[in-house]
Amino acid sequence: KSAEIIKPILRGRDIKFYSYDFNDLYLIATFPSLKINIDDYPVVRNYLQSFGRKLHQSGEDFIGENGKKEKTRKKTGNQWFETQDQITYWNDFERTKIIYPETTQGPYFYFDKDSKYYIEKTCFMITSKNSNLLLYLFTLLRSKLITYFFTNFFTGVDLSSSGYQHNKHALEKTPIIPMENADQNIKEKLIIFSKKMVDLIELGTPLDEVKYYQNEIDDLIFKLYSLNEEEILIINNDRQ
């Protein structure tokens, strides 16, 4: 019963380019918008009660059992066992989605095809009812070309050798060719290779095989944007 509201969670640091690291972390998803009766989950209720005053939503200071000053959670009208914010969009976590960290050292995007993971505040997600659209976007966002566009012209915060930030307002300016306007043959191949990439990453396939498909994807995207050899050379040499 408890498993209904205990969800595996990914953090920004868990997302890599060719993989992701699930660190056995879970979220107790008692969102106020779910209107949960905590007595329906007695094991979770008893666990949360063990934190005592820490879960009070009053914003007050108090002296803990160790004699040190502690603080309760911020003041809200939510029940003591609920998260502090409503999280009315909780059902988006249960959808197929692209997950990416805000602060990153590269185009780190993970395709959660099985809708397994929730995320915390160092991650963002992109959802759609159209899985092919997500797969198409997944290949573009991870590509050398779009990474070149983003890091050289659109990034909100460049952290130099440490990386950069995938700010929403900056990502929205990135020149993505709409899927309906893309060359049909290239689009179909990108979606096929994207599905293959997602499966290989999920299976933990040896890196050489995964890189083969990524190189094929990059070449297709160069064709999609009609780049010449000189332009491709500039992009391939960028940030090496």
Short mmCIF file of C-alpha atoms in Angstrom, two decimals:
data_model
loop_
_atom_site.label_atom_id
_atom_site.label_comp_id
_atom_site.label_asym_id
_atom_site.label_seq_id
_atom_site.Cartn_x
_atom_site.Cartn_y
_atom_site.Cartn_z
CA LYS A 1 0.00 0.00 0.00
CA SER A 2 2.80 2.40 0.91
CA ALA A 3 4.34 1.98 -2.54
CA GLU A 4 1.42 3.96 -4.01
CA ILE A 5 2.91 7.17 -2.64
CA ILE A 6 6.64 6.35 -2.51
CA LYS A 7 8.22 7.39 -5.81
CA PRO A 8 11.79 6.94 -7.13
CA ILE A 9 13.43 10.31 -7.71
CA LEU A 10 16.23 11.65 -9.90
CA ARG A 11 18.38 14.70 -9.17
CA GLY A 12 20.22 16.91 -11.65
CA ARG A 13 23.55 15.31 -10.79
CA ASP A 14 22.13 11.87 -11.68
CA ILE A 15 21.62 12.69 -15.37
CA LYS A 16 24.56 12.01 -17.70
CA PHE A 17 24.96 12.03 -21.47
CA TYR A 18 25.06 8.29 -22.08
CA SER A 19 23.47 7.12 -18.86
CA TYR A 20 21.76 8.06 -15.62
CA ASP A 21 22.49 7.06 -12.02
CA PHE A 22 19.57 6.11 -9.82
CA ASN A 23 20.86 6.49 -6.28
CA ASP A 24 18.06 4.63 -4.48
CA LEU A 25 16.37 7.88 -3.42
CA TYR A 26 12.61 8.16 -3.00
CA LEU A 27 10.02 10.84 -2.49
CA ILE A 28 7.03 10.46 -0.19
CA ALA A 29 4.51 12.00 -2.56
CA THR A 30 1.92 13.37 -0.15
CA PHE A 31 0.97 16.29 -2.37
CA PRO A 32 -1.94 18.36 -0.98
CA SER A 33 -3.66 18.26 -4.37
CA LEU A 34 -3.98 14.47 -4.01
CA LYS A 35 -6.10 14.90 -0.85
CA ILE A 36 -4.54 11.83 0.76
CA ASN A 37 -5.90 10.31 3.96
CA ILE A 38 -2.65 9.47 5.73
CA ASP A 39 -4.39 6.84 7.86
CA ASP A 40 -4.72 4.79 4.67
CA TYR A 41 -0.92 4.50 4.76
CA PRO A 42 -0.12 3.60 8.39
CA VAL A 43 3.54 2.67 7.80
CA VAL A 44 4.24 6.00 6.08
CA ARG A 45 2.25 7.85 8.76
CA ASN A 46 4.26 6.26 11.57
CA TYR A 47 7.54 7.01 9.79
CA LEU A 48 6.65 10.67 9.34
CA GLN A 49 5.46 10.98 12.93
CA SER A 50 8.95 9.96 14.07
CA PHE A 51 10.20 13.40 12.96
CA GLY A 52 8.02 15.08 15.60
CA ARG A 53 7.90 18.86 15.57
CA LYS A 54 10.16 19.15 12.53
CA LEU A 55 7.16 18.53 10.29
CA HIS A 56 4.97 21.18 11.92
CA GLN A 57 4.14 23.86 9.35
CA SER A 58 4.41 26.86 11.60
CA GLY A 59 7.81 28.35 10.78
CA GLU A 60 8.67 28.33 14.48
CA ASP A 61 12.03 27.67 16.15
CA PHE A 62 12.32 25.01 18.82
CA ILE A 63 14.97 23.17 20.82
CA GLY A 64 15.43 19.61 19.57
CA GLU A 65 16.25 16.47 21.53
CA ASN A 66 19.96 17.14 21.02
CA GLY A 67 19.58 20.51 22.72
CA LYS A 68 20.22 22.43 19.52
CA LYS A 69 17.98 25.03 17.95
CA GLU A 70 15.88 23.68 15.08
CA LYS A 71 13.20 25.10 12.82
CA THR A 72 9.86 23.75 11.71
CA ARG A 73 8.74 23.96 8.09
CA LYS A 74 7.32 27.16 6.64
CA LYS A 75 3.79 28.12 7.59
CA THR A 76 1.12 26.79 5.23
CA GLY A 77 -2.49 25.68 5.40
CA ASN A 78 -1.57 22.14 4.39
CA GLN A 79 -1.85 19.12 6.66
CA TRP A 80 1.19 18.12 8.74
CA PHE A 81 2.06 15.09 6.56
CA GLU A 82 1.72 16.87 3.22
CA THR A 83 4.40 18.49 1.10
CA GLN A 84 4.62 22.25 1.55
CA ASP A 85 3.52 23.06 -1.99
CA GLN A 86 0.39 21.86 -3.77
CA ILE A 87 2.17 20.16 -6.75
CA THR A 88 -1.03 20.13 -8.81
CA TYR A 89 1.01 18.96 -11.82
CA TRP A 90 1.94 15.67 -10.09
CA ASN A 91 0.42 13.59 -12.91
CA ASP A 92 3.07 14.97 -15.32
CA PHE A 93 5.65 12.94 -13.41
CA GLU A 94 3.74 9.82 -14.42
CA ARG A 95 4.06 10.56 -18.15
CA THR A 96 6.71 9.75 -20.73
CA LYS A 97 9.13 12.64 -20.49
CA ILE A 98 12.55 14.11 -21.14
CA ILE A 99 14.42 14.88 -17.91
CA TYR A 100 17.39 17.25 -17.81
CA PRO A 101 19.46 19.06 -15.15
CA GLU A 102 19.45 22.83 -14.94
CA THR A 103 23.20 23.08 -14.32
CA THR A 104 25.13 20.74 -16.57
CA GLN A 105 28.49 20.01 -18.19
CA GLY A 106 26.96 18.91 -21.46
CA PRO A 107 23.72 18.10 -23.28
CA TYR A 108 22.55 15.72 -20.56
CA PHE A 109 19.01 14.56 -21.31
CA TYR A 110 17.34 11.36 -20.14
CA PHE A 111 14.28 9.88 -21.88
CA ASP A 112 12.01 8.34 -19.23
CA LYS A 113 9.94 6.15 -21.53
CA ASP A 114 8.46 4.06 -18.70
CA SER A 115 7.35 7.10 -16.65
CA LYS A 116 9.28 5.76 -13.69
CA TYR A 117 10.87 8.79 -12.12
CA TYR A 118 9.89 11.90 -10.24
CA ILE A 119 12.37 14.78 -10.12
CA GLU A 120 13.47 17.41 -7.62
CA LYS A 121 14.26 21.07 -8.07
CA THR A 122 17.64 20.69 -9.82
CA CYS A 123 15.87 18.97 -12.75
CA PHE A 124 13.30 19.96 -15.31
CA MET A 125 11.12 17.87 -17.58
CA ILE A 126 9.47 18.10 -20.99
CA THR A 127 6.27 16.14 -21.58
CA SER A 128 4.01 15.51 -24.55
CA LYS A 129 1.19 13.18 -25.51
CA ASN A 130 3.09 12.58 -28.76
CA SER A 131 5.92 10.13 -27.99
CA ASN A 132 7.45 10.54 -31.47
CA LEU A 133 7.67 14.29 -30.91
CA LEU A 134 9.52 13.68 -27.65
CA LEU A 135 11.90 11.23 -29.35
CA TYR A 136 12.54 13.74 -32.13
CA LEU A 137 13.22 16.49 -29.62
CA PHE A 138 15.41 14.17 -27.55
CA THR A 139 17.77 13.60 -30.50
CA LEU A 140 17.97 17.30 -31.30
CA LEU A 141 18.62 18.51 -27.75
CA ARG A 142 21.49 16.02 -27.33
CA SER A 143 23.03 16.73 -30.73
CA LYS A 144 26.30 18.53 -31.43
CA LEU A 145 24.52 21.12 -33.56
CA ILE A 146 21.87 22.19 -31.05
CA THR A 147 24.46 22.13 -28.26
CA TYR A 148 26.61 24.46 -30.38
CA PHE A 149 23.66 26.82 -30.92
CA PHE A 150 22.75 26.80 -27.27
CA THR A 151 26.19 27.22 -25.71
CA ASN A 152 27.37 29.88 -28.15
CA PHE A 153 24.27 32.01 -28.59
CA PHE A 154 21.40 31.21 -26.25
CA THR A 155 22.63 29.97 -22.86
CA GLY A 156 21.45 32.06 -19.94
CA VAL A 157 24.44 31.37 -17.66
CA ASP A 158 27.78 30.09 -19.00
CA LEU A 159 29.88 28.53 -16.26
CA SER A 160 32.96 28.32 -18.51
CA SER A 161 34.82 25.02 -18.10
CA SER A 162 32.35 23.99 -15.37
CA GLY A 163 29.44 23.90 -17.80
CA TYR A 164 26.30 25.97 -18.30
CA GLN A 165 22.66 26.20 -17.35
CA HIS A 166 19.69 24.85 -19.28
CA ASN A 167 17.44 27.78 -18.39
CA LYS A 168 13.93 27.44 -19.77
CA HIS A 169 13.89 30.90 -21.37
CA ALA A 170 17.20 30.15 -23.12
CA LEU A 171 16.15 26.70 -24.32
CA GLU A 172 12.99 28.18 -25.81
CA LYS A 173 15.13 30.39 -28.07
CA THR A 174 17.09 27.43 -29.46
CA PRO A 175 16.34 27.02 -33.20
CA ILE A 176 14.48 23.71 -33.33
CA ILE A 177 12.98 22.77 -36.69
CA PRO A 178 9.36 21.76 -35.93
CA MET A 179 8.84 18.05 -36.53
CA GLU A 180 6.06 18.69 -39.06
CA ASN A 181 8.48 20.83 -41.12
CA ALA A 182 11.38 18.35 -41.04
CA ASP A 183 12.43 16.29 -44.04
CA GLN A 184 10.28 13.15 -43.85
CA ASN A 185 13.10 10.67 -44.45
CA ILE A 186 15.45 12.30 -41.95
CA LYS A 187 12.69 12.63 -39.37
CA GLU A 188 11.78 8.96 -39.57
CA LYS A 189 15.41 7.89 -39.23
CA LEU A 190 15.92 10.20 -36.24
CA ILE A 191 12.94 8.70 -34.44
CA ILE A 192 14.14 5.14 -35.16
CA PHE A 193 17.67 5.92 -33.93
CA SER A 194 16.28 7.77 -30.93
CA LYS A 195 14.28 4.71 -29.87
CA LYS A 196 17.40 2.60 -30.27
CA MET A 197 19.44 5.04 -28.17
CA VAL A 198 16.85 5.06 -25.40
CA ASP A 199 16.81 1.25 -25.25
CA LEU A 200 20.62 0.98 -25.30
CA ILE A 201 21.02 3.50 -22.50
CA GLU A 202 18.38 1.73 -20.40
CA LEU A 203 20.11 -1.63 -20.91
CA GLY A 204 23.54 -0.25 -20.00
CA THR A 205 24.93 -1.21 -23.43
CA PRO A 206 28.70 -0.82 -24.00
CA LEU A 207 29.58 2.77 -24.82
CA ASP A 208 31.02 2.10 -28.29
CA GLU A 209 27.68 0.84 -29.58
CA VAL A 210 25.79 3.78 -28.08
CA LYS A 211 28.29 6.23 -29.56
CA TYR A 212 27.79 4.70 -33.01
CA TYR A 213 24.09 5.63 -32.98
CA GLN A 214 24.83 9.07 -31.55
CA ASN A 215 27.24 9.78 -34.42
CA GLU A 216 24.59 8.64 -36.90
CA ILE A 217 22.10 10.99 -35.27
CA ASP A 218 24.52 13.93 -35.40
CA ASP A 219 25.15 13.34 -39.11
CA LEU A 220 21.41 13.24 -39.80
CA ILE A 221 20.87 16.51 -37.94
CA PHE A 222 23.64 18.18 -39.95
CA LYS A 223 21.68 17.15 -43.06
CA LEU A 224 18.39 18.30 -41.53
CA TYR A 225 19.85 21.80 -41.10
CA SER A 226 21.63 21.70 -44.50
CA LEU A 227 25.11 22.36 -43.10
CA ASN A 228 28.15 22.32 -45.38
CA GLU A 229 31.49 20.65 -44.62
CA GLU A 230 33.09 23.83 -43.27
CA GLU A 231 30.21 24.45 -40.86
CA ILE A 232 30.27 20.83 -39.69
CA LEU A 233 34.01 21.11 -39.00
CA ILE A 234 33.47 24.22 -36.87
CA ILE A 235 30.81 22.48 -34.79
CA ASN A 236 32.81 19.26 -34.39
CA ASN A 237 35.77 21.28 -33.09
CA ASP A 238 33.69 23.35 -30.68
CA ARG A 239 34.43 22.91 -26.95
CA GLN A 240 36.87 20.05 -27.49
#
